[in-house]
Amino acid sequence: MNRSTTVLMKIEESATVLSLLKSDLLPMEAVLSEFNSKLQSSSHLAVCNSLSMMLQEQKMLCGTERLIAFGIIYKCYSSQKPSFNPFLSEMISAACNEQLEKSERAFLLHLLQWNNYNNVKEILKQSAVDYIRSFDPSTHDFPELGELQREYGDKADPGPSSHIFADYSLKKLLHDPDVPRGCDPDSPEFDVQPGGNPRIGSGDRDEALSGLLENSTMAGLAPRWIRPCPPRYSVHQSELLWIDPDNKHELVWDDKMCADTSRGATVRDLLVKGLKMTLSPSEQEDITTELTNDPKLVYHCGITARKLPQLVEHNPQIAVEILTKLNNNKEILDEFLAALVNMDMSLHSMEVVNRLTTAVELPKEFIRSYITNCISSCENAKQQDKYMQNRLVRLVCVFLQSLIRNNIINVKDLFIEVQAFCIEFSRVREAAGLFRLLKTLE
Amino acid sequence: MDSRDSSSAVASDAARDASLLSEDAAVLSVTSTLAKSALSCFQSGKFEDCIDILIQLDQKQHNDPKVLHNMAIAEYFKGGCSKSKKLLEELNCVKKQSEELASAAREQVEAVNPGTNVSVSKDQFDSTVTTLNIAVTWFHMHQYTKSSSILEPLFQNIGRLDETIALQISFLLLDIALACHDAVKFLAVFDYMDKAFGVGFGSHEENGSTMQLSSNQGSKTSSLLSSSVVADTVAESSLCEETLDYDNVLAEIAAEKRMKSVGHIPANNLLKTLSERSFSTADLKLELQLYKVRFLLLTRNLKLAKREVKHAMNIAQKRDSSMALLLKSQLEYAHGNHQKAMKLLVVSGIHKESGTSGIFNNNLGCIYYQLGKYEASSQLFSKALRSCSSLRNEKPVKTFSLSQNKSLLITYNMGLLYLARGEPLLAAQCFQKASVVFCRQPLIWLRLAECCMMALQNGLLDRSEIRVNVVGKGKYRKLMIEENGHLELDGSTQCGKLSLPLARACLSNGIYLLNESLLNESKSDRESTLSVGMNETKEASSADHGEANTNSDLKEAKGGLNQDIMQSSLSAFKDIQSREKLLIKQALLANMAYVELELENPIKALAAANSLLQLPDCSKIYVFLGHLYAAEALCLLNRPVEAGAHLSAYLVGPDDFKLPYEQEDFDQWRMNTSSDCEETLDSSTGNARDSVFLKPEEARGALFADLAALLATQGHHDQAKAMITHALTLLPNNVQATVTAVYIDMMLGRSQDALTRLKQCTRVSFVPGRLEVRAS
């Protein structure tokens, strides 16, 4: 909980403090000034902390040691007002503790400068042993705890940390005497006898003291809060990245570099327009002339297979013009023709195919599939609209007659298909005409 | 386009031009001949020759931006595609120059005949290609937002552009949108493509009946397989050798065909290269269908994705079906059918290509991760990373290999894996690397913070024990409970660069980004909030996380238009996203509160906990954490009464707590992290266990313990004693509760009880005072 920095005493420091505590024959003043000279002020807090903890245990320190320990705590904060001493409350409660020696309580009252206890300097000139020996309890009266607390308590500094857990932290040792069962741990028989063999359960007080000095930490025992760590945010399946290969986005070479851009610019613009509306005769003528002048222009005039259907719908003549020019490039022409087959049947598309058949020689399979498509379009048009269907059938009949008359197709290849078509739509006059034409060719 | 001509045609063409046209035109034809040979050098990979020609051209056409542009491209390839920054500088320079020239030319024209809107120099100073290339380069540097913002103006006017360029821009935008999980943008682009290029798209039956006119070799075979049902089952049901061979043949054919492509480095893998010639209508149709599936997968509309991927398989059967199979595999993966996903992944055959084997390993790694097989998964991810780096170092540069460099994505997966395995240092390294790509996503910041916190937990394992110093011997033996002192002694908090302040920084990044995106969302959705809001309330009650996030319950818009289907997927996905954002926000705030508490910053911790508690539809687990953190922060701020109020939210009766959350809330979490548990972890990696969250009963125990601690500080030791006794029955051996109990015992003057308690608790270590080794 409280992670305030821990101050631990160094081994040599604790040894010094221990030896000072034992200097009960020296004037206390001298002991305290030696403390000041040997320990840096930065470690004062830690020392006081340990001492205060040991002072709470009445049996840890003997009478003279307790005096010196309180003296050290006093000394560390003597330059400030008593209320700044973080250990003030412990000094107060010790001063009022009936169980303690009166000499010690009087000593504390001197340190606290309570009322007429004001000759602290005089007292410190004595050694601890002398002070106790010369102490006369009859000359002293002791205040109530409440009195002292009123005097100092509300002025007391809250100490190094200020939240409630730290405020209420407890600096206490737990007794855990390690003596044989049934023995009185307080019996002096368990003290280490000089020269004697150590026996089970015996302990050396000095060793314990230095151990405490070394190990004690600033923080006391406080209630602890359970602070669960938040759970790890769960990995949804989509967080784990499944990768698909991208399209390869390559850097593109600018193929318009140094291209003759003026050439064909007008044609390109006109053709863009021609995808959306019928061009005027003069515009159409412009395109035709330009295309004738520059046979290569057709490849970069902006018309692609995908755009062809739009051109066919709006400007069939131009479409024918372009398709004718593409005639020597079989691969591209195939692509354009495929677009033609796949587009919806219309008067214009048939017109284009019809005119194309007269201008260039078209691949047989193209014409075949185009006709198949025409016929199936007529059949599919059933669902739509009778009028539209009739119209389409008439168109197809006229178209087929024209192809047959011009010897574009060999009737034998398509005979059964066309005948079935004529029979199906015999109600249409043109279909009957086509049927008669077929009969004559038989 | 010009390159379509055979070389002899070029020569005769040039000759004719030269003889017929004026001198000016003659110069032009010389340069255009040079330009053509530069292109052919470029295409055959002779970059040095190409650059030489371009230098000649530059001398003739001084400062022609297009020459400079192509020069920059050629130089880049010559340098092995490594100097992307330099390329960007040059391209930006060219772009600026052509824009200046264009505006100068426009002024000139207008000065001559004002009022006419002439597009004379449109082509000459057109910077579209340059702009596209800039965007492509940013894309490969994973700077998707930048790339997208550069393309945006082009996309606005896409109708006016050349078809090839338009396609390239569109596909790039689609991939960017996918990379950013931006379904809205994706749909905008896709709609355009569907209208502009999707010939007869969406009607299924025509695809069997269409006559294949082109002399495509594939079409002959395809007629055998044209029955869609047969084709589908063949691919699905077996690892049939024939199918695989067939695919390979097609891939080779496709690759060969692409060798002739215009304006591109010849490519020889099975992935599509965009170019005018190689993209027939049918290819395009397949491509669009595949993207549609990817969109549906992105929006987690699995039901429709299944249908559409079938359709894609039908189309692909005539061509290259690897991508369709891959998507099918992804679909099964999303369904949790890991075996099937694995099978399909193998059938897709992408592991045979060096360019995609990394992707294969990554995806397989994902599957193994889901199966909880972390060791295998880790090996696969490492393998994937290795093949990515070998691809990058391949010489000579055959393809634009950067484009398949997915290493940063794989690195992210690796990070998740390390996190799951409880290795925060390695995980953090991965996330830090991957942040180049993901830095705009709040989740990666949460993950980084989690790494820090995990490192903290791992480093401070001692914290889970009570240390008792044993001082003195025999009669003088004393116990000194040291609970706080070991922080500096450990020295292990300095786990690499991970620290709590870093966690705090990451979390605030995440919160900032999330708030930003939530703000944008609410701005853009203001019109359509009505329908979204209704869905949300309906689904939010069903579950908080996990399975509910699949879009499968979506009303199937059968027979509906393409657009409608996708639109409804999109809006359902938006719901999912906003729900996920909310979840991430809860996690971010909870972590923030925790980290601030750890950093002893109760004011900020309280703020974070309070915002967590104010979130609408907050999951119960996070509400519990919010109360607990807020209460602790308030204690630290000396406001015990308010702290008590947070805890008493869970009180039933005067001295009993209800469960702060139910078993099912907890199961939801466990289910989502269940893969963590499947692998039998040995004790050495047992740290991962620590992150397993409190069970509901344990959480109740925590409430007792915390209230006990609070009461103890208020001097109500007897009440506190009762509480802590409850707590310890629910959480026996809990360190904090034991300490509190010891404290209360001692305050009640029952130090003998305290002693017994300490000696009985298994998590107390008694440290002999003298043996402590100290460096100083």
PDB file of N, CA, C and O in Angstrom, chain A residues 380-409:
ATOM      1  N   ASN A 380     -36.396 -14.172 -73.581  1.00  0.00           N
ATOM      2  CA  ASN A 380     -36.430 -13.647 -72.219  1.00  0.00           C
ATOM      3  C   ASN A 380     -37.311 -12.410 -72.095  1.00  0.00           C
ATOM      4  O   ASN A 380     -37.749 -12.066 -71.007  1.00  0.00           O
ATOM      5  N   ALA A 381     -37.511 -11.749 -73.239  1.00  0.00           N
ATOM      6  CA  ALA A 381     -38.289 -10.511 -73.187  1.00  0.00           C
ATOM      7  C   ALA A 381     -39.759 -10.778 -72.894  1.00  0.00           C
ATOM      8  O   ALA A 381     -40.523  -9.864 -72.644  1.00  0.00           O
ATOM      9  N   LYS A 382     -40.105 -12.062 -72.927  1.00  0.00           N
ATOM     10  CA  LYS A 382     -41.481 -12.457 -72.656  1.00  0.00           C
ATOM     11  C   LYS A 382     -42.003 -11.849 -71.367  1.00  0.00           C
ATOM     12  O   LYS A 382     -43.114 -11.325 -71.306  1.00  0.00           O
ATOM     13  N   GLN A 383     -41.170 -11.947 -70.341  1.00  0.00           N
ATOM     14  CA  GLN A 383     -41.640 -11.501 -69.032  1.00  0.00           C
ATOM     15  C   GLN A 383     -41.936 -10.015 -69.023  1.00  0.00           C
ATOM     16  O   GLN A 383     -42.717  -9.537 -68.212  1.00  0.00           O
ATOM     17  N   GLN A 384     -41.255  -9.317 -69.880  1.00  0.00           N
ATOM     18  CA  GLN A 384     -41.375  -7.878 -69.776  1.00  0.00           C
ATOM     19  C   GLN A 384     -42.679  -7.373 -70.388  1.00  0.00           C
ATOM     20  O   GLN A 384     -43.679  -7.189 -69.711  1.00  0.00           O
ATOM     21  N   ASP A 385     -42.694  -7.290 -71.634  1.00  0.00           N
ATOM     22  CA  ASP A 385     -43.717  -6.467 -72.262  1.00  0.00           C
ATOM     23  C   ASP A 385     -43.932  -7.039 -73.654  1.00  0.00           C
ATOM     24  O   ASP A 385     -42.992  -7.229 -74.422  1.00  0.00           O
ATOM     25  N   LYS A 386     -45.148  -7.353 -73.954  1.00  0.00           N
ATOM     26  CA  LYS A 386     -45.467  -7.956 -75.238  1.00  0.00           C
ATOM     27  C   LYS A 386     -45.035  -7.064 -76.407  1.00  0.00           C
ATOM     28  O   LYS A 386     -44.439  -7.513 -77.368  1.00  0.00           O
ATOM     29  N   TYR A 387     -45.302  -5.811 -76.242  1.00  0.00           N
ATOM     30  CA  TYR A 387     -44.989  -4.875 -77.318  1.00  0.00           C
ATOM     31  C   TYR A 387     -43.498  -4.855 -77.581  1.00  0.00           C
ATOM     32  O   TYR A 387     -43.046  -4.978 -78.719  1.00  0.00           O
ATOM     33  N   MET A 388     -42.756  -4.759 -76.489  1.00  0.00           N
ATOM     34  CA  MET A 388     -41.307  -4.708 -76.613  1.00  0.00           C
ATOM     35  C   MET A 388     -40.790  -5.982 -77.251  1.00  0.00           C
ATOM     36  O   MET A 388     -39.898  -5.962 -78.090  1.00  0.00           O
ATOM     37  N   GLN A 389     -41.393  -7.080 -76.844  1.00  0.00           N
ATOM     38  CA  GLN A 389     -40.937  -8.362 -77.364  1.00  0.00           C
ATOM     39  C   GLN A 389     -41.159  -8.439 -78.876  1.00  0.00           C
ATOM     40  O   GLN A 389     -40.255  -8.811 -79.627  1.00  0.00           O
ATOM     41  N   ASN A 390     -42.356  -8.050 -79.288  1.00  0.00           N
ATOM     42  CA  ASN A 390     -42.651  -8.055 -80.717  1.00  0.00           C
ATOM     43  C   ASN A 390     -41.662  -7.202 -81.495  1.00  0.00           C
ATOM     44  O   ASN A 390     -41.156  -7.599 -82.541  1.00  0.00           O
ATOM     45  N   ARG A 391     -41.398  -6.051 -80.907  1.00  0.00           N
ATOM     46  CA  ARG A 391     -40.480  -5.128 -81.552  1.00  0.00           C
ATOM     47  C   ARG A 391     -39.120  -5.775 -81.733  1.00  0.00           C
ATOM     48  O   ARG A 391     -38.509  -5.727 -82.796  1.00  0.00           O
ATOM     49  N   LEU A 392     -38.676  -6.425 -80.648  1.00  0.00           N
ATOM     50  CA  LEU A 392     -37.358  -7.057 -80.666  1.00  0.00           C
ATOM     51  C   LEU A 392     -37.317  -8.193 -81.688  1.00  0.00           C
ATOM     52  O   LEU A 392     -36.367  -8.331 -82.458  1.00  0.00           O
ATOM     53  N   VAL A 393     -38.393  -8.971 -81.709  1.00  0.00           N
ATOM     54  CA  VAL A 393     -38.441 -10.102 -82.642  1.00  0.00           C
ATOM     55  C   VAL A 393     -38.364  -9.595 -84.078  1.00  0.00           C
ATOM     56  O   VAL A 393     -37.622 -10.142 -84.898  1.00  0.00           O
ATOM     57  N   ARG A 394     -39.097  -8.531 -84.338  1.00  0.00           N
ATOM     58  CA  ARG A 394     -39.077  -7.999 -85.707  1.00  0.00           C
ATOM     59  C   ARG A 394     -37.679  -7.547 -86.085  1.00  0.00           C
ATOM     60  O   ARG A 394     -37.196  -7.817 -87.178  1.00  0.00           O
ATOM     61  N   LEU A 395     -37.055  -6.877 -85.133  1.00  0.00           N
ATOM     62  CA  LEU A 395     -35.686  -6.419 -85.386  1.00  0.00           C
ATOM     63  C   LEU A 395     -34.760  -7.581 -85.697  1.00  0.00           C
ATOM     64  O   LEU A 395     -33.999  -7.557 -86.665  1.00  0.00           O
ATOM     65  N   VAL A 396     -34.871  -8.610 -84.868  1.00  0.00           N
ATOM     66  CA  VAL A 396     -33.975  -9.757 -85.048  1.00  0.00           C
ATOM     67  C   VAL A 396     -34.224 -10.406 -86.408  1.00  0.00           C
ATOM     68  O   VAL A 396     -33.282 -10.789 -87.117  1.00  0.00           O
ATOM     69  N   CYS A 397     -35.515 -10.495 -86.799  1.00  0.00           N
ATOM     70  CA  CYS A 397     -35.832 -11.110 -88.086  1.00  0.00           C
ATOM     71  C   CYS A 397     -35.219 -10.327 -89.236  1.00  0.00           C
ATOM     72  O   CYS A 397     -34.595 -10.904 -90.143  1.00  0.00           O
ATOM     73  N   VAL A 398     -35.383  -9.035 -89.135  1.00  0.00           N
ATOM     74  CA  VAL A 398     -34.827  -8.198 -90.198  1.00  0.00           C
ATOM     75  C   VAL A 398     -33.316  -8.354 -90.250  1.00  0.00           C
ATOM     76  O   VAL A 398     -32.704  -8.511 -91.312  1.00  0.00           O
ATOM     77  N   PHE A 399     -32.734  -8.344 -89.061  1.00  0.00           N
ATOM     78  CA  PHE A 399     -31.288  -8.487 -88.955  1.00  0.00           C
ATOM     79  C   PHE A 399     -30.814  -9.806 -89.571  1.00  0.00           C
ATOM     80  O   PHE A 399     -29.889  -9.849 -90.381  1.00  0.00           O
ATOM     81  N   LEU A 400     -31.538 -10.892 -89.233  1.00  0.00           N
ATOM     82  CA  LEU A 400     -31.136 -12.199 -89.751  1.00  0.00           C
ATOM     83  C   LEU A 400     -31.306 -12.280 -91.262  1.00  0.00           C
ATOM     84  O   LEU A 400     -30.448 -12.811 -91.962  1.00  0.00           O
ATOM     85  N   GLN A 401     -32.432 -11.716 -91.720  1.00  0.00           N
ATOM     86  CA  GLN A 401     -32.651 -11.729 -93.178  1.00  0.00           C
ATOM     87  C   GLN A 401     -31.510 -11.031 -93.900  1.00  0.00           C
ATOM     88  O   GLN A 401     -30.982 -11.520 -94.900  1.00  0.00           O
ATOM     89  N   SER A 402     -31.144  -9.890 -93.319  1.00  0.00           N
ATOM     90  CA  SER A 402     -30.070  -9.122 -93.940  1.00  0.00           C
ATOM     91  C   SER A 402     -28.791  -9.948 -93.964  1.00  0.00           C
ATOM     92  O   SER A 402     -28.081  -9.992 -94.963  1.00  0.00           O
ATOM     93  N   LEU A 403     -28.485 -10.623 -92.868  1.00  0.00           N
ATOM     94  CA  LEU A 403     -27.269 -11.434 -92.810  1.00  0.00           C
ATOM     95  C   LEU A 403     -27.314 -12.557 -93.834  1.00  0.00           C
ATOM     96  O   LEU A 403     -26.322 -12.848 -94.506  1.00  0.00           O
ATOM     97  N   ILE A 404     -28.501 -13.148 -93.942  1.00  0.00           N
ATOM     98  CA  ILE A 404     -28.621 -14.281 -94.870  1.00  0.00           C
ATOM     99  C   ILE A 404     -28.483 -13.797 -96.314  1.00  0.00           C
ATOM    100  O   ILE A 404     -27.757 -14.377 -97.118  1.00  0.00           O
ATOM    101  N   ARG A 405     -29.180 -12.697 -96.598  1.00  0.00           N
ATOM    102  CA  ARG A 405     -29.131 -12.170 -97.960  1.00  0.00           C
ATOM    103  C   ARG A 405     -27.717 -11.806 -98.361  1.00  0.00           C
ATOM    104  O   ARG A 405     -27.305 -12.001 -99.487  1.00  0.00           O
ATOM    105  N   ASN A 406     -26.981 -11.230 -97.396  1.00  0.00           N
ATOM    106  CA  ASN A 406     -25.619 -10.819 -97.709  1.00  0.00           C
ATOM    107  C   ASN A 406     -24.609 -11.956 -97.605  1.00  0.00           C
ATOM    108  O   ASN A 406     -23.397 -11.724 -97.642  1.00  0.00           O
ATOM    109  N   ASN A 407     -25.132 -13.151 -97.379  1.00  0.00           N
ATOM    110  CA  ASN A 407     -24.253 -14.325 -97.276  1.00  0.00           C
ATOM    111  C   ASN A 407     -23.212 -14.210 -96.169  1.00  0.00           C
ATOM    112  O   ASN A 407     -22.101 -14.709 -96.269  1.00  0.00           O
ATOM    113  N   ILE A 408     -23.609 -13.503 -95.143  1.00  0.00           N
ATOM    114  CA  ILE A 408     -22.676 -13.375 -94.018  1.00  0.00           C
ATOM    115  C   ILE A 408     -22.663 -14.667 -93.219  1.00  0.00           C
ATOM    116  O   ILE A 408     -21.638 -15.103 -92.725  1.00  0.00           O
ATOM    117  N   ILE A 409     -23.851 -15.235 -93.094  1.00  0.00           N
ATOM    118  CA  ILE A 409     -23.879 -16.494 -92.351  1.00  0.00           C
ATOM    119  C   ILE A 409     -24.325 -17.631 -93.248  1.00  0.00           C
ATOM    120  O   ILE A 409     -25.061 -17.426 -94.195  1.00  0.00           O
TER     121      ILE A 409
END
